[in-house]
């Protein structure tokens, strides 16, 4: 049983809200919903939900701003709803503090499965996606929540796009990314750069985080394919 977890849905499409209310409600969740960002924030403060399902394109306060606003005070799990190919897709949900995202159109069943697994992780205390992550014995650290990067304990300034690319890479440490996938996932499908833009971001990032850019240990080139993350996570 999912138990009595309370889920806040912030979404301006009434049809989606109705469907989620019915589906998640019948699965035993308590669902509350807001149709715009402003009332979403008010309802969040009022109800302290166990999980938030947040649409990115919202009237009044955008989903992106709402997500950041919530993250200022809370580590509540957030699942983003994004419309593929829309404005939404330009934003990397992870980079702004979401735990997961689901691309529209989605099935309520898929969303429910994501919600269950996130709630399970957060109950087991294993979820903290927003802790500081650290690699190679603390040589490189990311504070995802603060969007801060440190090399040997010293702050490293990166651009928002560099941060998004690195965030995408570290989230899937075993994945080899094509340039297309990185553009799509980190920068959004409407990003009007070409594949070479990724290469130049990677080059800049390497200059900031690698000891030897000719022999990188963090952002590895996979010949003929693209890139993958090579740092060894420091377990604490
Ligand atoms: Ca919307």
CSV table of C-alpha atoms and ligand atoms in Angstrom, one decimal:
chain,number,residue,atom,x,y,z
A,1,UNK,CA,0.0,0.0,0.0
A,2,UNK,CA,1.3,3.4,-0.8
A,3,UNK,CA,-0.1,4.6,2.5
A,4,UNK,CA,-1.6,8.0,3.0
A,5,UNK,CA,1.1,10.0,1.2
A,6,UNK,CA,-0.2,13.4,0.2
A,7,UNK,CA,0.5,14.6,-3.3
A,8,UNK,CA,0.3,18.1,-4.5
A,9,UNK,CA,-0.4,18.4,-8.2
A,10,UNK,CA,0.3,21.8,-9.8
A,11,UNK,CA,-1.0,21.8,-13.4
A,12,UNK,CA,-3.1,24.2,-15.4
A,13,UNK,CA,-4.7,21.6,-17.7
A,14,UNK,CA,-7.8,20.6,-15.8
A,15,UNK,CA,-8.1,17.4,-17.8
A,16,UNK,CA,-4.7,16.2,-16.5
A,17,UNK,CA,-5.6,17.3,-13.0
A,18,UNK,CA,-8.9,15.4,-13.1
A,19,UNK,CA,-7.2,12.3,-14.4
A,20,UNK,CA,-4.4,12.3,-11.8
A,21,UNK,CA,-6.9,13.0,-9.0
A,22,UNK,CA,-8.9,10.0,-10.0
A,23,UNK,CA,-6.0,7.7,-10.7
A,24,UNK,CA,-3.8,8.6,-7.7
A,25,UNK,CA,-6.8,8.9,-5.5
A,26,UNK,CA,-7.9,5.3,-6.3
A,27,UNK,CA,-4.3,4.2,-5.5
A,28,UNK,CA,-4.7,5.4,-2.0
A,29,UNK,CA,-3.0,8.8,-2.2
A,30,UNK,CA,-4.4,12.0,-0.9
A,31,UNK,CA,-4.4,14.4,-3.8
A,32,UNK,CA,-4.6,18.2,-3.7
A,33,UNK,CA,-4.3,20.3,-6.8
A,34,UNK,CA,-3.7,23.9,-7.9
A,35,UNK,CA,-4.2,25.3,-11.4
A,36,UNK,CA,-1.5,28.0,-11.3
A,37,UNK,CA,1.9,28.5,-9.8
A,38,UNK,CA,0.8,31.1,-7.3
A,39,UNK,CA,-1.9,29.0,-5.7
A,40,UNK,CA,0.4,26.0,-6.0
A,41,UNK,CA,2.9,27.7,-3.8
A,42,UNK,CA,0.2,28.7,-1.3
A,43,UNK,CA,-1.2,25.2,-1.3
A,44,UNK,CA,2.3,23.8,-0.8
A,45,UNK,CA,2.8,25.9,2.3
A,46,UNK,CA,-0.6,25.0,3.6
A,47,UNK,CA,-0.6,21.3,3.1
A,48,UNK,CA,3.1,20.2,3.3
A,49,UNK,CA,2.7,17.4,0.8
A,50,UNK,CA,5.0,14.3,0.7
A,51,UNK,CA,5.5,14.8,-3.0
A,52,UNK,CA,4.9,17.5,-5.6
A,53,UNK,CA,3.9,16.9,-9.3
A,54,UNK,CA,4.7,20.1,-11.0
A,55,UNK,CA,4.0,21.2,-14.6
A,56,UNK,CA,6.7,23.4,-16.0
A,57,UNK,CA,4.5,25.8,-18.0
A,58,UNK,CA,2.1,27.4,-15.6
A,59,UNK,CA,0.3,30.7,-15.3
A,60,UNK,CA,1.5,33.3,-12.8
A,61,UNK,CA,4.5,31.6,-11.4
A,62,UNK,CA,6.3,29.2,-13.8
A,63,UNK,CA,7.0,25.7,-12.7
A,64,UNK,CA,10.7,26.4,-12.8
A,65,UNK,CA,10.4,29.3,-10.4
A,66,UNK,CA,8.0,27.4,-8.2
A,67,UNK,CA,10.4,24.5,-8.1
A,68,UNK,CA,13.3,26.8,-7.0
A,69,UNK,CA,11.0,28.5,-4.5
A,70,UNK,CA,10.1,25.2,-2.9
A,71,UNK,CA,13.7,24.1,-2.9
A,72,UNK,CA,14.7,27.1,-0.8
A,73,UNK,CA,12.9,25.6,2.1
A,74,UNK,CA,12.2,22.0,1.4
A,75,UNK,CA,13.6,18.8,0.0
A,76,UNK,CA,10.2,17.4,-0.8
A,77,UNK,CA,10.4,15.1,-3.8
A,78,UNK,CA,9.4,16.9,-7.0
A,79,UNK,CA,8.3,15.3,-10.3
A,80,UNK,CA,8.3,17.6,-13.2
A,81,UNK,CA,5.9,17.3,-16.1
A,82,UNK,CA,7.4,18.6,-19.3
A,83,UNK,CA,6.1,19.0,-22.8
A,84,UNK,CA,8.5,17.6,-25.3
A,85,UNK,CA,9.5,20.1,-27.9
A,86,UNK,CA,7.8,22.9,-26.0
A,87,UNK,CA,9.4,25.8,-24.1
A,88,UNK,CA,9.4,23.5,-21.2
A,89,UNK,CA,12.0,21.3,-22.6
A,90,UNK,CA,14.6,24.0,-22.6
A,91,UNK,CA,14.9,23.6,-18.9
A,92,UNK,CA,16.7,20.8,-17.3
A,93,UNK,CA,14.4,19.7,-14.5
A,94,UNK,CA,17.3,18.2,-12.6
A,95,UNK,CA,19.4,21.3,-12.7
A,96,UNK,CA,16.6,23.3,-11.0
A,97,UNK,CA,16.1,20.7,-8.3
A,98,UNK,CA,13.5,18.2,-9.5
A,99,UNK,CA,13.9,14.5,-8.6
A,100,UNK,CA,12.5,13.1,-11.7
A,101,UNK,CA,10.5,14.2,-14.8
A,102,UNK,CA,7.9,12.8,-17.0
A,103,UNK,CA,7.4,13.9,-20.6
A,104,UNK,CA,3.9,14.7,-21.8
A,105,UNK,CA,1.9,12.9,-23.0
A,106,UNK,CA,2.3,10.4,-20.2
A,107,UNK,CA,0.1,7.6,-18.8
A,108,UNK,CA,-1.1,8.1,-15.2
A,109,UNK,CA,0.2,4.6,-14.7
A,110,UNK,CA,3.7,5.6,-15.6
A,111,UNK,CA,3.6,8.6,-13.4
A,112,UNK,CA,2.2,6.5,-10.5
A,113,UNK,CA,5.1,4.1,-10.9
A,114,UNK,CA,7.6,7.0,-10.7
A,115,UNK,CA,5.9,8.4,-7.7
A,116,UNK,CA,6.0,5.1,-5.9
A,117,UNK,CA,9.6,4.6,-6.5
A,118,UNK,CA,10.5,8.1,-5.4
A,119,UNK,CA,8.4,7.8,-2.2
A,120,UNK,CA,10.0,4.4,-1.5
A,121,UNK,CA,13.5,5.9,-1.9
A,122,UNK,CA,12.7,8.9,0.3
A,123,UNK,CA,11.2,6.6,3.0
A,124,UNK,CA,14.3,4.5,2.9
A,125,UNK,CA,16.3,7.6,3.3
A,126,UNK,CA,18.2,6.8,0.2
A,127,UNK,CA,16.8,9.5,-2.0
A,128,UNK,CA,18.8,12.5,-1.1
A,129,UNK,CA,19.5,13.5,-4.7
A,130,UNK,CA,20.2,17.0,-3.4
A,131,UNK,CA,22.9,16.2,-1.0
A,132,UNK,CA,26.4,17.3,-2.0
A,133,UNK,CA,27.8,14.7,-4.4
A,134,UNK,CA,31.5,14.1,-4.3
A,135,UNK,CA,34.0,12.3,-6.5
A,136,UNK,CA,37.5,11.0,-6.4
A,137,UNK,CA,37.9,11.4,-2.6
A,138,UNK,CA,36.4,14.8,-2.5
A,139,UNK,CA,38.4,16.3,-5.4
A,140,UNK,CA,35.2,17.4,-7.1
A,141,UNK,CA,32.0,18.3,-5.4
A,142,UNK,CA,28.6,19.4,-6.6
A,143,UNK,CA,26.0,21.0,-4.4
A,144,UNK,CA,23.0,20.4,-6.6
A,145,UNK,CA,20.7,22.4,-4.5
A,146,UNK,CA,22.9,25.5,-4.4
A,147,UNK,CA,24.1,24.8,-8.0
A,148,UNK,CA,27.6,25.1,-6.8
A,149,UNK,CA,30.7,23.3,-7.9
A,150,UNK,CA,34.0,22.9,-6.0
A,151,UNK,CA,37.3,21.6,-7.0
A,152,UNK,CA,39.6,20.6,-4.1
A,153,UNK,CA,37.3,22.5,-1.9
A,154,UNK,CA,37.6,25.8,-3.9
A,155,UNK,CA,34.5,27.2,-5.7
A,156,UNK,CA,34.5,26.8,-9.4
A,157,UNK,CA,32.5,29.3,-11.5
A,158,UNK,CA,30.5,27.6,-14.3
A,159,UNK,CA,27.9,28.9,-16.7
A,160,UNK,CA,24.3,27.7,-16.3
A,161,UNK,CA,24.7,25.5,-19.4
A,162,UNK,CA,27.9,24.0,-18.2
A,163,UNK,CA,26.2,23.2,-14.9
A,164,UNK,CA,23.3,21.6,-16.7
A,165,UNK,CA,25.6,19.5,-18.8
A,166,UNK,CA,27.6,18.3,-15.8
A,167,UNK,CA,24.5,17.6,-13.8
A,168,UNK,CA,23.1,15.5,-16.6
A,169,UNK,CA,26.4,13.5,-16.8
A,170,UNK,CA,26.7,12.8,-13.1
A,171,UNK,CA,23.1,11.7,-12.8
A,172,UNK,CA,23.8,8.8,-15.1
A,173,UNK,CA,27.3,7.8,-14.3
A,174,UNK,CA,27.2,4.6,-16.4
A,175,UNK,CA,25.7,6.1,-19.5
A,176,UNK,CA,27.5,7.0,-22.6
A,177,UNK,CA,25.9,10.1,-24.0
A,178,UNK,CA,25.7,11.1,-27.7
A,179,UNK,CA,26.0,14.8,-28.2
A,180,UNK,CA,22.4,14.8,-29.3
A,181,UNK,CA,21.2,13.2,-26.1
A,182,UNK,CA,23.2,15.7,-24.0
A,183,UNK,CA,21.7,18.6,-25.9
A,184,UNK,CA,18.3,17.2,-25.5
A,185,UNK,CA,18.6,16.3,-21.8
A,186,UNK,CA,20.7,19.1,-20.5
A,187,UNK,CA,19.9,22.0,-22.7
A,188,UNK,CA,16.5,21.2,-24.2
A,189,UNK,CA,15.5,20.1,-27.6
A,190,UNK,CA,14.9,23.6,-28.9
A,191,UNK,CA,18.4,24.6,-28.0
A,192,UNK,CA,19.5,26.2,-31.2
A,193,UNK,CA,23.1,25.2,-31.1
A,194,UNK,CA,24.7,22.4,-33.0
A,195,UNK,CA,26.6,19.5,-31.7
A,196,UNK,CA,29.8,21.4,-31.7
A,197,UNK,CA,28.4,23.7,-29.1
A,198,UNK,CA,28.4,20.7,-26.7
A,199,UNK,CA,32.1,20.1,-27.5
A,200,UNK,CA,32.9,23.7,-26.6
A,201,UNK,CA,31.0,23.5,-23.3
A,202,UNK,CA,32.8,20.3,-22.5
A,203,UNK,CA,36.1,21.8,-23.3
A,204,UNK,CA,35.4,24.7,-21.0
A,205,UNK,CA,34.2,22.4,-18.2
A,206,UNK,CA,37.3,20.2,-18.5
A,207,UNK,CA,39.5,23.3,-18.2
A,208,UNK,CA,37.7,24.0,-14.9
A,209,UNK,CA,37.5,20.6,-13.3
A,210,UNK,CA,40.2,18.3,-14.8
A,211,UNK,CA,43.8,18.2,-13.6
A,212,UNK,CA,45.0,17.3,-17.0
A,213,UNK,CA,42.6,18.2,-19.8
A,214,UNK,CA,44.5,16.0,-22.2
A,215,UNK,CA,43.8,13.0,-19.9
A,216,UNK,CA,40.5,13.8,-18.3
A,217,UNK,CA,39.2,11.7,-15.4
A,218,UNK,CA,35.7,13.3,-15.1
A,219,UNK,CA,34.4,13.9,-18.6
A,220,UNK,CA,35.6,11.1,-20.7
A,221,UNK,CA,35.4,11.0,-24.5
A,222,UNK,CA,33.9,7.8,-25.9
A,223,UNK,CA,35.4,7.7,-29.4
A,224,UNK,CA,32.8,7.6,-32.1
A,225,UNK,CA,29.9,8.1,-29.6
A,226,UNK,CA,30.2,11.0,-27.3
A,227,UNK,CA,30.9,11.4,-23.6
A,228,UNK,CA,30.5,9.8,-20.3
A,229,UNK,CA,31.2,10.7,-16.7
A,230,UNK,CA,34.2,9.0,-15.2
A,231,UNK,CA,34.4,10.2,-11.6
A,232,UNK,CA,34.3,7.7,-8.8
A,233,UNK,CA,31.7,8.8,-6.3
A,234,UNK,CA,33.0,9.3,-2.8
A,235,UNK,CA,30.8,7.3,-0.4
A,236,UNK,CA,30.1,8.8,2.9
B,1,LIG,CA1,1.0,23.8,-18.5
